[in-house]
Amino acid sequence: MVLFTEMVPLLDALADDLELAFPRLVEEHQGAVYVTALRCTGCRQAAEDIAQETFVRAYRSLAAWPAERIAALRPRAWLLRITLNAVRNRARDASRRPRTAELGDHHPEPAGGPEAAALGGERRELLAAALGRLPEEQRIPVVLRHVAGLRYDEIAEATERPVGTVKAQVHRGLRRLASLVDRTLLESET
Amino acid sequence: MTPGIAGELGGLREAPPRRLAMAVLAEVGVVDSWAPAESPLGPVAVAFNRHGVSWVGRADDPAAFEESFVAAMGRPLRRAPLPPRVGRALESGRATGLAFDLRLRGAFERSVLTATSGIPRGETRSYSWVAREIGHDRAVRAVGTALARNPIPLLIPCHRVVRGDGRIGNYGMGGPDAKRTLLRHEGLDPDEMERLAGAGVRLIGNRAAGVACLPSCHHARRIAPRNALPLRGADEAIALGMRPCRSCRPFAAAG
């Protein structure tokens, strides 16, 4: 998309000229931030709001930090920690208000990429809904690992849990997902 | 254990809408202003921020302008009044004192654009002149490429850079015809320039002063006809004991 003539490493560029480099940070990580918010909340509008909030907060933090702190950042894990906070805050606020939408609320799945095409619309809806039925402590690591593509050490940082715990939660989450999906299929067949 | 499910979750990936990035940048203020303006080539749009002018493009289609800006700069635009200094610079063809935001250009390109900014209205220089000015004598093609990528045409007057053989050359914002229009608007005669160069005249010497100029230099045009001497190039000028004009710097001084 944008050609940055001198491909200075992103962290150096952020420390040097935040305003100039910030669009790059957004470009590089908006995918992971958005899809995490989407698959954790099940709502596209919420995902957009949360993603915007994440980056605005990130900008304000970066603007206040000295260069050394910026240089020590692991941007993706850091941004997703902000995202997860926003997701949790939203869920907390929503629980204080009458629920108007179910998790996994139905907006028809739009066209995704090739993987999505390979999966098929119905199957995707099924999976997305099943994700919504996982307990939060499994849903979040599963989404981070298998939808957003984070490494385990990044997930550990984003969720503030040890790597061992994260791995166990992903493992349990996948098994629960598999059984939820099978049960749904069984139910729909009987 | 459940490889199927794990792999299938990848199918839940989805790109965020384009508006997300722009909304973020607008909210934190990483956004340029833009205003329409008039130019000898018709309506143009000028984008600017606190670092200076960042972009000039044709404005026949404001949506296309905005699209090309966003694609090139990665920042959104919002409408604002044209700063009077910018309007004056466009009208007068003199952009001295105007700041430019060239942060997204590399060092080489910035020096090409800065050197080009120094070419006075109504005068032209060659691509190799620019290369020599920035201390990269042989990077003539790279100079051409840098000028083709000039994000701020008209205000950074790449239309005043022409080929060494006298041919007018190409122009990003409208091709050779647009370039000729701009040069004519500044009082030059592109056809005459090409004719002169075609006849092998690269410099004009002043017999009385012992100084050689580029033909379009304002000093050259004030040489009394009896003193004006068409020259084939630097070698001939030097052989005749002439020094280069300090204003248009047509060649490196001998010795």
Short mmCIF file of C-alpha atoms in Angstrom, two decimals:
data_model
loop_
_atom_site.label_atom_id
_atom_site.label_comp_id
_atom_site.label_asym_id
_atom_site.label_seq_id
_atom_site.Cartn_x
_atom_site.Cartn_y
_atom_site.Cartn_z
CA MET A 1 0.00 0.00 0.00
CA VAL A 2 2.14 2.89 1.18
CA LEU A 3 5.76 2.95 0.09
CA PHE A 4 7.98 4.00 2.94
CA THR A 5 11.10 4.80 1.03
CA GLU A 6 13.43 4.08 3.85
CA MET A 7 12.23 0.91 5.55
CA VAL A 8 13.51 1.82 8.97
CA PRO A 9 12.46 -0.78 11.55
CA LEU A 10 9.04 0.17 12.82
CA LEU A 11 9.99 0.67 16.47
CA ASP A 12 12.86 3.00 15.56
CA ALA A 13 10.56 4.93 13.27
CA LEU A 14 7.91 5.23 16.00
CA ALA A 15 10.46 6.53 18.48
CA ASP A 16 11.86 8.96 15.94
CA ASP A 17 8.69 10.42 14.42
CA LEU A 18 5.50 8.98 15.89
CA GLU A 19 3.14 10.85 13.61
CA LEU A 20 4.93 9.66 10.50
CA ALA A 21 5.32 6.03 11.53
CA PHE A 22 2.00 5.52 13.29
CA PRO A 23 0.02 4.72 10.09
CA ARG A 24 2.46 1.84 9.56
CA LEU A 25 1.72 0.47 13.01
CA VAL A 26 -1.98 0.57 12.23
CA GLU A 27 -1.50 -1.04 8.83
CA GLU A 28 0.60 -3.87 10.23
CA HIS A 29 -1.55 -4.79 13.19
CA GLN A 30 -5.11 -3.75 12.45
CA GLY A 31 -5.80 -7.23 11.06
CA ALA A 32 -4.91 -9.06 14.26
CA VAL A 33 -6.58 -6.43 16.48
CA TYR A 34 -9.82 -6.37 14.51
CA VAL A 35 -10.21 -10.10 14.07
CA THR A 36 -9.50 -10.74 17.75
CA ALA A 37 -12.15 -8.22 18.76
CA LEU A 38 -14.55 -9.68 16.21
CA ARG A 39 -14.19 -13.31 17.21
CA CYS A 40 -14.23 -12.51 20.91
CA THR A 41 -17.34 -10.33 20.79
CA GLY A 42 -19.14 -11.79 17.78
CA CYS A 43 -20.17 -8.32 16.65
CA ARG A 44 -18.65 -6.37 13.77
CA GLN A 45 -19.66 -2.96 15.05
CA ALA A 46 -18.15 -3.70 18.44
CA ALA A 47 -15.01 -5.01 16.78
CA GLU A 48 -14.58 -1.80 14.82
CA ASP A 49 -15.13 0.36 17.90
CA ILE A 50 -12.73 -1.74 19.97
CA ALA A 51 -10.09 -1.68 17.24
CA GLN A 52 -10.33 2.08 16.93
CA GLU A 53 -10.16 2.50 20.70
CA THR A 54 -7.10 0.21 20.83
CA PHE A 55 -5.12 2.25 18.34
CA VAL A 56 -6.14 5.60 19.77
CA ARG A 57 -4.97 4.47 23.21
CA ALA A 58 -1.78 3.12 21.69
CA TYR A 59 -1.07 6.45 20.01
CA ARG A 60 -1.59 8.37 23.24
CA SER A 61 0.71 6.03 25.15
CA LEU A 62 3.41 6.18 22.50
CA ALA A 63 3.21 9.96 22.45
CA ALA A 64 3.96 10.02 26.17
CA TRP A 65 6.76 7.42 26.27
CA PRO A 66 10.50 7.91 26.01
CA ALA A 67 12.34 6.26 23.12
CA GLU A 68 13.76 3.43 25.26
CA ARG A 69 10.33 2.29 26.29
CA ILE A 70 9.14 2.27 22.70
CA ALA A 71 12.22 0.34 21.59
CA ALA A 72 11.48 -2.38 24.17
CA LEU A 73 7.93 -2.93 22.94
CA ARG A 74 6.56 -6.03 21.39
CA PRO A 75 3.90 -4.20 19.41
CA ARG A 76 1.53 -7.02 18.51
CA ALA A 77 1.32 -8.49 22.01
CA TRP A 78 1.01 -4.99 23.48
CA LEU A 79 -1.77 -3.93 21.14
CA LEU A 80 -3.70 -7.11 21.78
CA ARG A 81 -3.45 -6.62 25.50
CA ILE A 82 -5.14 -3.26 25.01
CA THR A 83 -7.71 -4.95 22.75
CA LEU A 84 -8.53 -7.62 25.32
CA ASN A 85 -8.97 -4.98 28.02
CA ALA A 86 -11.40 -3.18 25.77
CA VAL A 87 -13.24 -6.43 25.01
CA ARG A 88 -13.57 -7.19 28.73
CA ASN A 89 -14.68 -3.66 29.61
CA ARG A 90 -17.32 -3.82 26.97
CA ALA A 91 -18.61 -7.17 28.20
CA ARG A 92 -18.70 -5.80 31.75
CA ASP A 93 -20.64 -2.69 30.66
CA ALA A 94 -22.99 -4.78 28.56
CA SER A 95 -23.73 -7.11 31.45
CA ARG A 96 -24.93 -4.12 33.43
CA ARG A 97 -27.39 -3.30 30.69
CA PRO A 98 -30.13 -5.50 29.27
CA ARG A 99 -28.71 -7.69 26.56
CA THR A 100 -29.86 -6.71 23.14
CA ALA A 101 -27.72 -9.13 21.20
CA GLU A 102 -26.51 -12.66 21.73
CA LEU A 103 -22.85 -13.47 21.45
CA GLY A 104 -22.42 -14.79 17.92
CA ASP A 105 -25.14 -12.44 16.75
CA HIS A 106 -26.20 -12.99 13.22
CA HIS A 107 -24.81 -10.77 10.59
CA PRO A 108 -24.27 -12.91 7.57
CA GLU A 109 -20.62 -13.76 7.23
CA PRO A 110 -19.15 -11.57 4.50
CA ALA A 111 -16.68 -12.95 1.99
CA GLY A 112 -13.37 -13.58 3.69
CA GLY A 113 -10.07 -14.67 2.12
CA PRO A 114 -9.19 -17.96 0.46
CA GLU A 115 -9.27 -19.82 3.77
CA ALA A 116 -12.75 -18.53 4.41
CA ALA A 117 -13.81 -19.56 0.93
CA ALA A 118 -12.42 -23.02 1.54
CA LEU A 119 -14.43 -23.23 4.72
CA GLY A 120 -17.86 -22.35 3.41
CA GLY A 121 -20.34 -19.87 4.86
CA GLU A 122 -22.42 -22.25 6.88
CA ARG A 123 -19.46 -23.91 8.50
CA ARG A 124 -17.98 -20.52 9.37
CA GLU A 125 -21.18 -19.43 11.06
CA LEU A 126 -21.21 -22.67 12.96
CA LEU A 127 -17.64 -22.21 14.14
CA ALA A 128 -18.14 -18.56 15.03
CA ALA A 129 -21.21 -19.41 17.08
CA ALA A 130 -19.41 -22.28 18.80
CA LEU A 131 -16.57 -19.92 19.73
CA GLY A 132 -19.12 -17.73 21.42
CA ARG A 133 -20.13 -20.65 23.61
CA LEU A 134 -16.63 -21.29 24.93
CA PRO A 135 -15.80 -19.93 28.36
CA GLU A 136 -13.86 -16.69 28.00
CA GLU A 137 -10.60 -18.13 29.36
CA GLN A 138 -10.59 -20.63 26.50
CA ARG A 139 -12.11 -18.47 23.78
CA ILE A 140 -9.53 -15.72 24.03
CA PRO A 141 -6.40 -17.88 23.73
CA VAL A 142 -7.99 -20.00 20.98
CA VAL A 143 -8.82 -16.87 18.97
CA LEU A 144 -5.39 -15.37 19.54
CA ARG A 145 -3.63 -18.57 18.52
CA HIS A 146 -5.70 -19.93 15.67
CA VAL A 147 -7.49 -16.90 14.23
CA ALA A 148 -5.06 -14.05 14.91
CA GLY A 149 -1.98 -16.25 14.56
CA LEU A 150 -0.03 -15.15 17.62
CA ARG A 151 2.89 -17.07 19.08
CA TYR A 152 2.43 -18.54 22.54
CA ASP A 153 4.83 -16.06 24.12
CA GLU A 154 2.79 -13.21 22.62
CA ILE A 155 -0.46 -14.69 23.90
CA ALA A 156 1.12 -15.03 27.34
CA GLU A 157 2.00 -11.33 27.28
CA ALA A 158 -1.38 -10.23 25.92
CA THR A 159 -3.35 -12.27 28.46
CA GLU A 160 -0.88 -11.85 31.32
CA ARG A 161 -0.79 -15.61 31.91
CA PRO A 162 2.09 -18.09 31.85
CA VAL A 163 2.78 -19.88 28.56
CA GLY A 164 1.92 -23.26 30.14
CA THR A 165 -1.51 -22.03 31.16
CA VAL A 166 -2.13 -20.60 27.71
CA LYS A 167 -1.24 -23.86 26.00
CA ALA A 168 -3.55 -25.80 28.27
CA GLN A 169 -6.41 -23.39 27.63
CA VAL A 170 -5.95 -23.60 23.87
CA HIS A 171 -5.91 -27.37 24.07
CA ARG A 172 -9.08 -27.52 26.16
CA GLY A 173 -10.73 -24.86 24.03
CA LEU A 174 -10.14 -26.76 20.81
CA ARG A 175 -11.54 -29.95 22.29
CA ARG A 176 -14.59 -28.13 23.57
CA LEU A 177 -15.08 -26.46 20.19
CA ALA A 178 -14.84 -29.77 18.38
CA SER A 179 -17.47 -31.34 20.63
CA LEU A 180 -19.75 -28.29 20.35
CA VAL A 181 -19.56 -28.42 16.58
CA ASP A 182 -20.21 -32.16 16.46
CA ARG A 183 -23.13 -31.85 18.84
CA THR A 184 -24.64 -29.06 16.76
CA LEU A 185 -24.31 -31.16 13.64
CA LEU A 186 -25.87 -34.12 15.39
CA GLU A 187 -28.74 -31.96 16.67
CA SER A 188 -29.38 -30.55 13.24
CA GLU A 189 -29.54 -34.03 11.78
CA THR A 190 -32.01 -35.50 14.25
CA MET B 1 -5.42 -33.93 18.31
CA THR B 2 -8.07 -31.85 16.64
CA PRO B 3 -6.03 -30.54 13.69
CA GLY B 4 -9.17 -30.02 11.66
CA ILE B 5 -10.76 -27.53 13.98
CA ALA B 6 -7.55 -25.60 14.55
CA GLY B 7 -7.00 -25.24 10.82
CA GLU B 8 -10.63 -24.32 10.21
CA LEU B 9 -10.40 -21.44 12.67
CA GLY B 10 -8.09 -19.76 10.17
CA GLY B 11 -11.17 -19.44 7.97
CA LEU B 12 -12.62 -17.04 10.52
CA ARG B 13 -10.08 -14.43 9.58
CA GLU B 14 -11.54 -11.26 8.17
CA ALA B 15 -9.96 -7.99 7.13
CA PRO B 16 -11.11 -4.82 8.87
CA PRO B 17 -12.95 -2.24 6.76
CA ARG B 18 -10.75 0.37 5.06
CA ARG B 19 -12.42 3.14 7.05
CA LEU B 20 -10.99 1.80 10.34
CA ALA B 21 -7.44 2.99 9.72
CA MET B 22 -8.61 6.37 8.47
CA ALA B 23 -10.94 6.82 11.45
CA VAL B 24 -8.08 6.06 13.85
CA LEU B 25 -5.77 8.55 12.16
CA ALA B 26 -8.45 11.22 12.00
CA GLU B 27 -9.16 10.78 15.70
CA VAL B 28 -5.53 11.19 16.77
CA GLY B 29 -4.94 14.03 14.33
CA VAL B 30 -2.61 12.30 11.88
CA VAL B 31 -4.43 13.82 8.98
CA ASP B 32 -3.59 16.35 6.28
CA SER B 33 -5.66 19.32 5.23
CA TRP B 34 -6.47 20.00 1.63
CA ALA B 35 -7.82 22.86 -0.42
CA PRO B 36 -8.60 23.43 -4.08
CA ALA B 37 -6.62 26.03 -6.02
CA GLU B 38 -6.17 27.33 -9.54
CA SER B 39 -3.11 26.71 -11.67
CA PRO B 40 -2.01 27.23 -15.28
CA LEU B 41 -3.00 23.58 -15.81
CA GLY B 42 -6.48 24.07 -14.42
CA PRO B 43 -7.93 23.19 -11.03
CA VAL B 44 -5.55 21.51 -8.62
CA ALA B 45 -5.76 20.36 -5.03
CA VAL B 46 -3.06 21.05 -2.47
CA ALA B 47 -2.59 18.96 0.68
CA PHE B 48 -0.63 20.28 3.65
CA ASN B 49 0.08 19.67 7.34
CA ARG B 50 2.14 21.30 10.05
CA HIS B 51 5.35 20.29 8.29
CA GLY B 52 4.41 21.99 5.06
CA VAL B 53 2.82 21.23 1.72
CA SER B 54 2.65 17.47 1.22
CA TRP B 55 0.97 16.92 -2.12
CA VAL B 56 -0.31 18.64 -5.24
CA GLY B 57 -2.55 16.89 -7.73
CA ARG B 58 -5.09 17.60 -10.39
CA ALA B 59 -8.50 18.26 -8.94
CA ASP B 60 -10.80 17.61 -11.88
CA ASP B 61 -11.96 14.69 -9.77
CA PRO B 62 -11.68 15.45 -6.02
CA ALA B 63 -12.53 11.86 -5.11
CA ALA B 64 -9.71 10.57 -7.29
CA PHE B 65 -7.36 13.11 -5.72
CA GLU B 66 -8.27 11.97 -2.23
CA GLU B 67 -7.90 8.34 -3.24
CA SER B 68 -4.46 8.87 -4.75
CA PHE B 69 -3.36 10.86 -1.69
CA VAL B 70 -4.50 8.20 0.75
CA ALA B 71 -2.90 5.47 -1.34
CA ALA B 72 0.43 7.31 -1.47
CA MET B 73 0.56 8.83 1.99
CA GLY B 74 -1.49 6.46 4.16
CA ARG B 75 -3.21 9.38 5.90
CA PRO B 76 -6.71 10.77 5.59
CA LEU B 77 -7.59 14.26 4.37
CA ARG B 78 -9.91 16.91 5.65
CA ARG B 79 -11.00 20.04 3.87
CA ALA B 80 -9.54 23.37 5.02
CA PRO B 81 -9.00 26.88 3.61
CA LEU B 82 -6.02 27.35 1.32
CA PRO B 83 -3.21 29.14 3.18
CA PRO B 84 -2.66 32.48 1.41
CA ARG B 85 1.09 31.83 1.03
CA VAL B 86 0.35 28.67 -0.93
CA GLY B 87 -2.13 30.45 -3.19
CA ARG B 88 0.43 33.20 -3.84
CA ALA B 89 3.16 30.68 -4.59
CA LEU B 90 0.97 28.90 -7.13
CA GLU B 91 0.07 32.17 -8.84
CA SER B 92 3.52 33.68 -8.89
CA GLY B 93 5.48 30.49 -9.60
CA ARG B 94 7.78 31.45 -6.73
CA ALA B 95 7.67 29.15 -3.74
CA THR B 96 10.59 30.59 -1.74
CA GLY B 97 10.01 30.28 1.96
CA LEU B 98 7.29 27.65 1.54
CA ALA B 99 7.89 24.54 3.62
CA PHE B 100 7.42 21.06 2.18
CA ASP B 101 6.68 17.80 3.94
CA LEU B 102 9.08 15.37 2.28
CA ARG B 103 9.44 13.03 5.24
CA LEU B 104 8.27 10.05 3.22
CA ARG B 105 10.97 10.56 0.63
CA GLY B 106 14.52 9.21 0.99
CA ALA B 107 17.59 11.41 1.31
CA PHE B 108 18.51 11.26 -2.39
CA GLU B 109 15.04 12.23 -3.53
CA ARG B 110 14.85 15.02 -0.99
CA SER B 111 18.08 16.54 -2.28
CA VAL B 112 16.83 16.28 -5.88
CA LEU B 113 13.62 18.06 -4.95
CA THR B 114 15.46 20.70 -2.90
CA ALA B 115 17.85 21.47 -5.76
CA THR B 116 14.89 21.68 -8.14
CA SER B 117 13.19 24.15 -5.80
CA GLY B 118 16.08 26.52 -6.47
CA ILE B 119 15.39 26.81 -10.21
CA PRO B 120 13.97 30.29 -10.77
CA ARG B 121 10.73 30.93 -12.56
CA GLY B 122 11.23 31.36 -16.28
CA GLU B 123 14.43 29.33 -16.35
CA THR B 124 15.22 25.69 -17.02
CA ARG B 125 17.98 23.32 -16.06
CA SER B 126 18.91 19.86 -17.26
CA TYR B 127 18.63 16.58 -15.37
CA SER B 128 22.43 16.38 -15.36
CA TRP B 129 22.58 19.88 -13.86
CA VAL B 130 20.47 18.64 -10.97
CA ALA B 131 22.66 15.55 -10.63
CA ARG B 132 25.77 17.73 -10.50
CA GLU B 133 24.21 20.16 -8.01
CA ILE B 134 23.53 17.36 -5.53
CA GLY B 135 27.00 15.85 -5.94
CA HIS B 136 25.85 12.74 -7.83
CA ASP B 137 27.16 13.63 -11.27
CA ARG B 138 26.31 10.35 -12.90
CA ALA B 139 22.91 9.70 -11.31
CA VAL B 140 21.04 11.38 -14.15
CA ARG B 141 18.44 8.65 -14.55
CA ALA B 142 17.84 8.48 -10.82
CA VAL B 143 17.22 12.22 -10.90
CA GLY B 144 14.61 11.64 -13.61
CA THR B 145 12.95 8.96 -11.52
CA ALA B 146 12.96 11.16 -8.43
CA LEU B 147 11.35 13.99 -10.36
CA ALA B 148 8.76 11.66 -11.83
CA ARG B 149 7.87 10.86 -8.22
CA ASN B 150 7.68 14.52 -7.17
CA PRO B 151 4.69 14.65 -4.80
CA ILE B 152 4.48 18.46 -5.05
CA PRO B 153 4.49 19.46 -8.74
CA LEU B 154 4.11 23.16 -9.60
CA LEU B 155 5.39 24.25 -6.19
CA ILE B 156 8.53 22.12 -6.56
CA PRO B 157 9.07 23.07 -10.18
CA CYS B 158 10.07 19.82 -11.84
CA HIS B 159 8.52 21.26 -14.99
CA ARG B 160 11.66 23.43 -15.20
CA VAL B 161 13.92 20.40 -15.55
CA VAL B 162 14.47 19.45 -19.17
CA ARG B 163 16.69 17.11 -21.13
CA GLY B 164 20.30 18.01 -21.82
CA ASP B 165 19.75 17.64 -25.55
CA GLY B 166 17.18 20.41 -25.36
CA ARG B 167 14.12 18.22 -25.74
CA ILE B 168 11.52 19.19 -23.19
CA GLY B 169 11.08 15.69 -21.78
CA ASN B 170 8.26 14.10 -19.85
CA TYR B 171 6.08 15.43 -17.05
CA GLY B 172 4.14 13.56 -14.39
CA MET B 173 1.13 15.79 -14.12
CA GLY B 174 -0.02 15.81 -17.74
CA GLY B 175 2.84 14.78 -20.01
CA PRO B 176 5.06 16.90 -22.30
CA ASP B 177 2.15 19.12 -23.40
CA ALA B 178 1.43 20.17 -19.83
CA LYS B 179 5.12 20.87 -19.37
CA ARG B 180 5.23 23.11 -22.43
CA THR B 181 2.12 24.94 -21.24
CA LEU B 182 3.78 25.66 -17.91
CA LEU B 183 7.02 26.82 -19.51
CA ARG B 184 5.16 29.10 -21.90
CA HIS B 185 3.20 30.48 -18.98
CA GLU B 186 6.58 31.49 -17.49
CA GLY B 187 7.62 33.35 -20.63
CA LEU B 188 9.74 30.65 -22.23
CA ASP B 189 9.45 29.44 -25.79
CA PRO B 190 9.81 25.64 -25.75
CA ASP B 191 9.99 25.42 -29.52
CA GLU B 192 12.82 27.96 -29.65
CA MET B 193 14.58 26.13 -26.82
CA GLU B 194 14.41 22.88 -28.74
CA ARG B 195 15.57 24.58 -31.95
CA LEU B 196 18.58 26.10 -30.24
CA ALA B 197 19.55 22.85 -28.60
CA GLY B 198 18.97 21.00 -31.83
CA ALA B 199 21.48 23.36 -33.45
CA GLY B 200 24.04 22.32 -30.83
CA VAL B 201 23.87 25.43 -28.67
CA ARG B 202 24.14 24.53 -25.00
CA LEU B 203 25.45 27.76 -23.50
CA ILE B 204 25.47 31.49 -24.21
CA GLY B 205 28.72 33.28 -23.53
CA ASN B 206 29.16 36.97 -22.74
CA ARG B 207 32.24 38.13 -24.71
CA ALA B 208 32.58 41.30 -22.69
CA ALA B 209 32.20 39.75 -19.24
CA GLY B 210 33.86 36.41 -19.95
CA VAL B 211 30.96 34.56 -18.40
CA ALA B 212 28.96 31.65 -19.84
CA CYS B 213 25.31 30.99 -18.95
CA LEU B 214 22.58 28.51 -19.70
CA PRO B 215 20.36 29.98 -22.43
CA SER B 216 17.37 30.50 -20.12
CA CYS B 217 19.37 32.16 -17.34
CA HIS B 218 18.05 35.65 -16.63
CA HIS B 219 21.63 36.96 -17.08
CA ALA B 220 21.91 35.36 -20.51
CA ARG B 221 18.80 37.09 -21.69
CA ARG B 222 20.28 40.49 -20.80
CA ILE B 223 23.50 40.05 -22.76
CA ALA B 224 23.80 42.71 -25.46
CA PRO B 225 23.43 40.98 -28.86
CA ARG B 226 26.91 42.07 -29.99
CA ASN B 227 28.41 40.33 -26.96
CA ALA B 228 26.33 37.16 -27.08
CA LEU B 229 28.19 34.05 -28.26
CA PRO B 230 26.40 30.72 -28.76
CA LEU B 231 28.57 27.92 -27.38
CA ARG B 232 28.51 24.16 -27.88
CA GLY B 233 29.32 23.38 -24.28
CA ALA B 234 31.60 23.73 -21.31
CA ASP B 235 34.74 22.73 -23.23
CA GLU B 236 34.32 25.54 -25.72
CA ALA B 237 33.52 28.06 -22.96
CA ILE B 238 36.61 27.06 -21.00
CA ALA B 239 38.77 27.14 -24.10
CA LEU B 240 37.64 30.71 -24.67
CA GLY B 241 38.61 31.58 -21.12
CA MET B 242 35.04 31.96 -19.89
CA ARG B 243 33.98 31.18 -16.34
CA PRO B 244 30.58 29.73 -15.40
CA CYS B 245 27.82 32.12 -14.35
CA ARG B 246 27.45 32.03 -10.56
CA SER B 247 23.72 32.17 -10.82
CA CYS B 248 22.93 29.31 -13.17
CA ARG B 249 26.15 27.32 -12.60
CA PRO B 250 26.24 25.69 -16.07
CA PHE B 251 29.46 23.78 -15.43
CA ALA B 252 32.11 23.27 -12.82
CA ALA B 253 34.73 26.02 -12.89
CA ALA B 254 38.04 24.89 -14.43
CA GLY B 255 41.09 24.31 -12.19
#
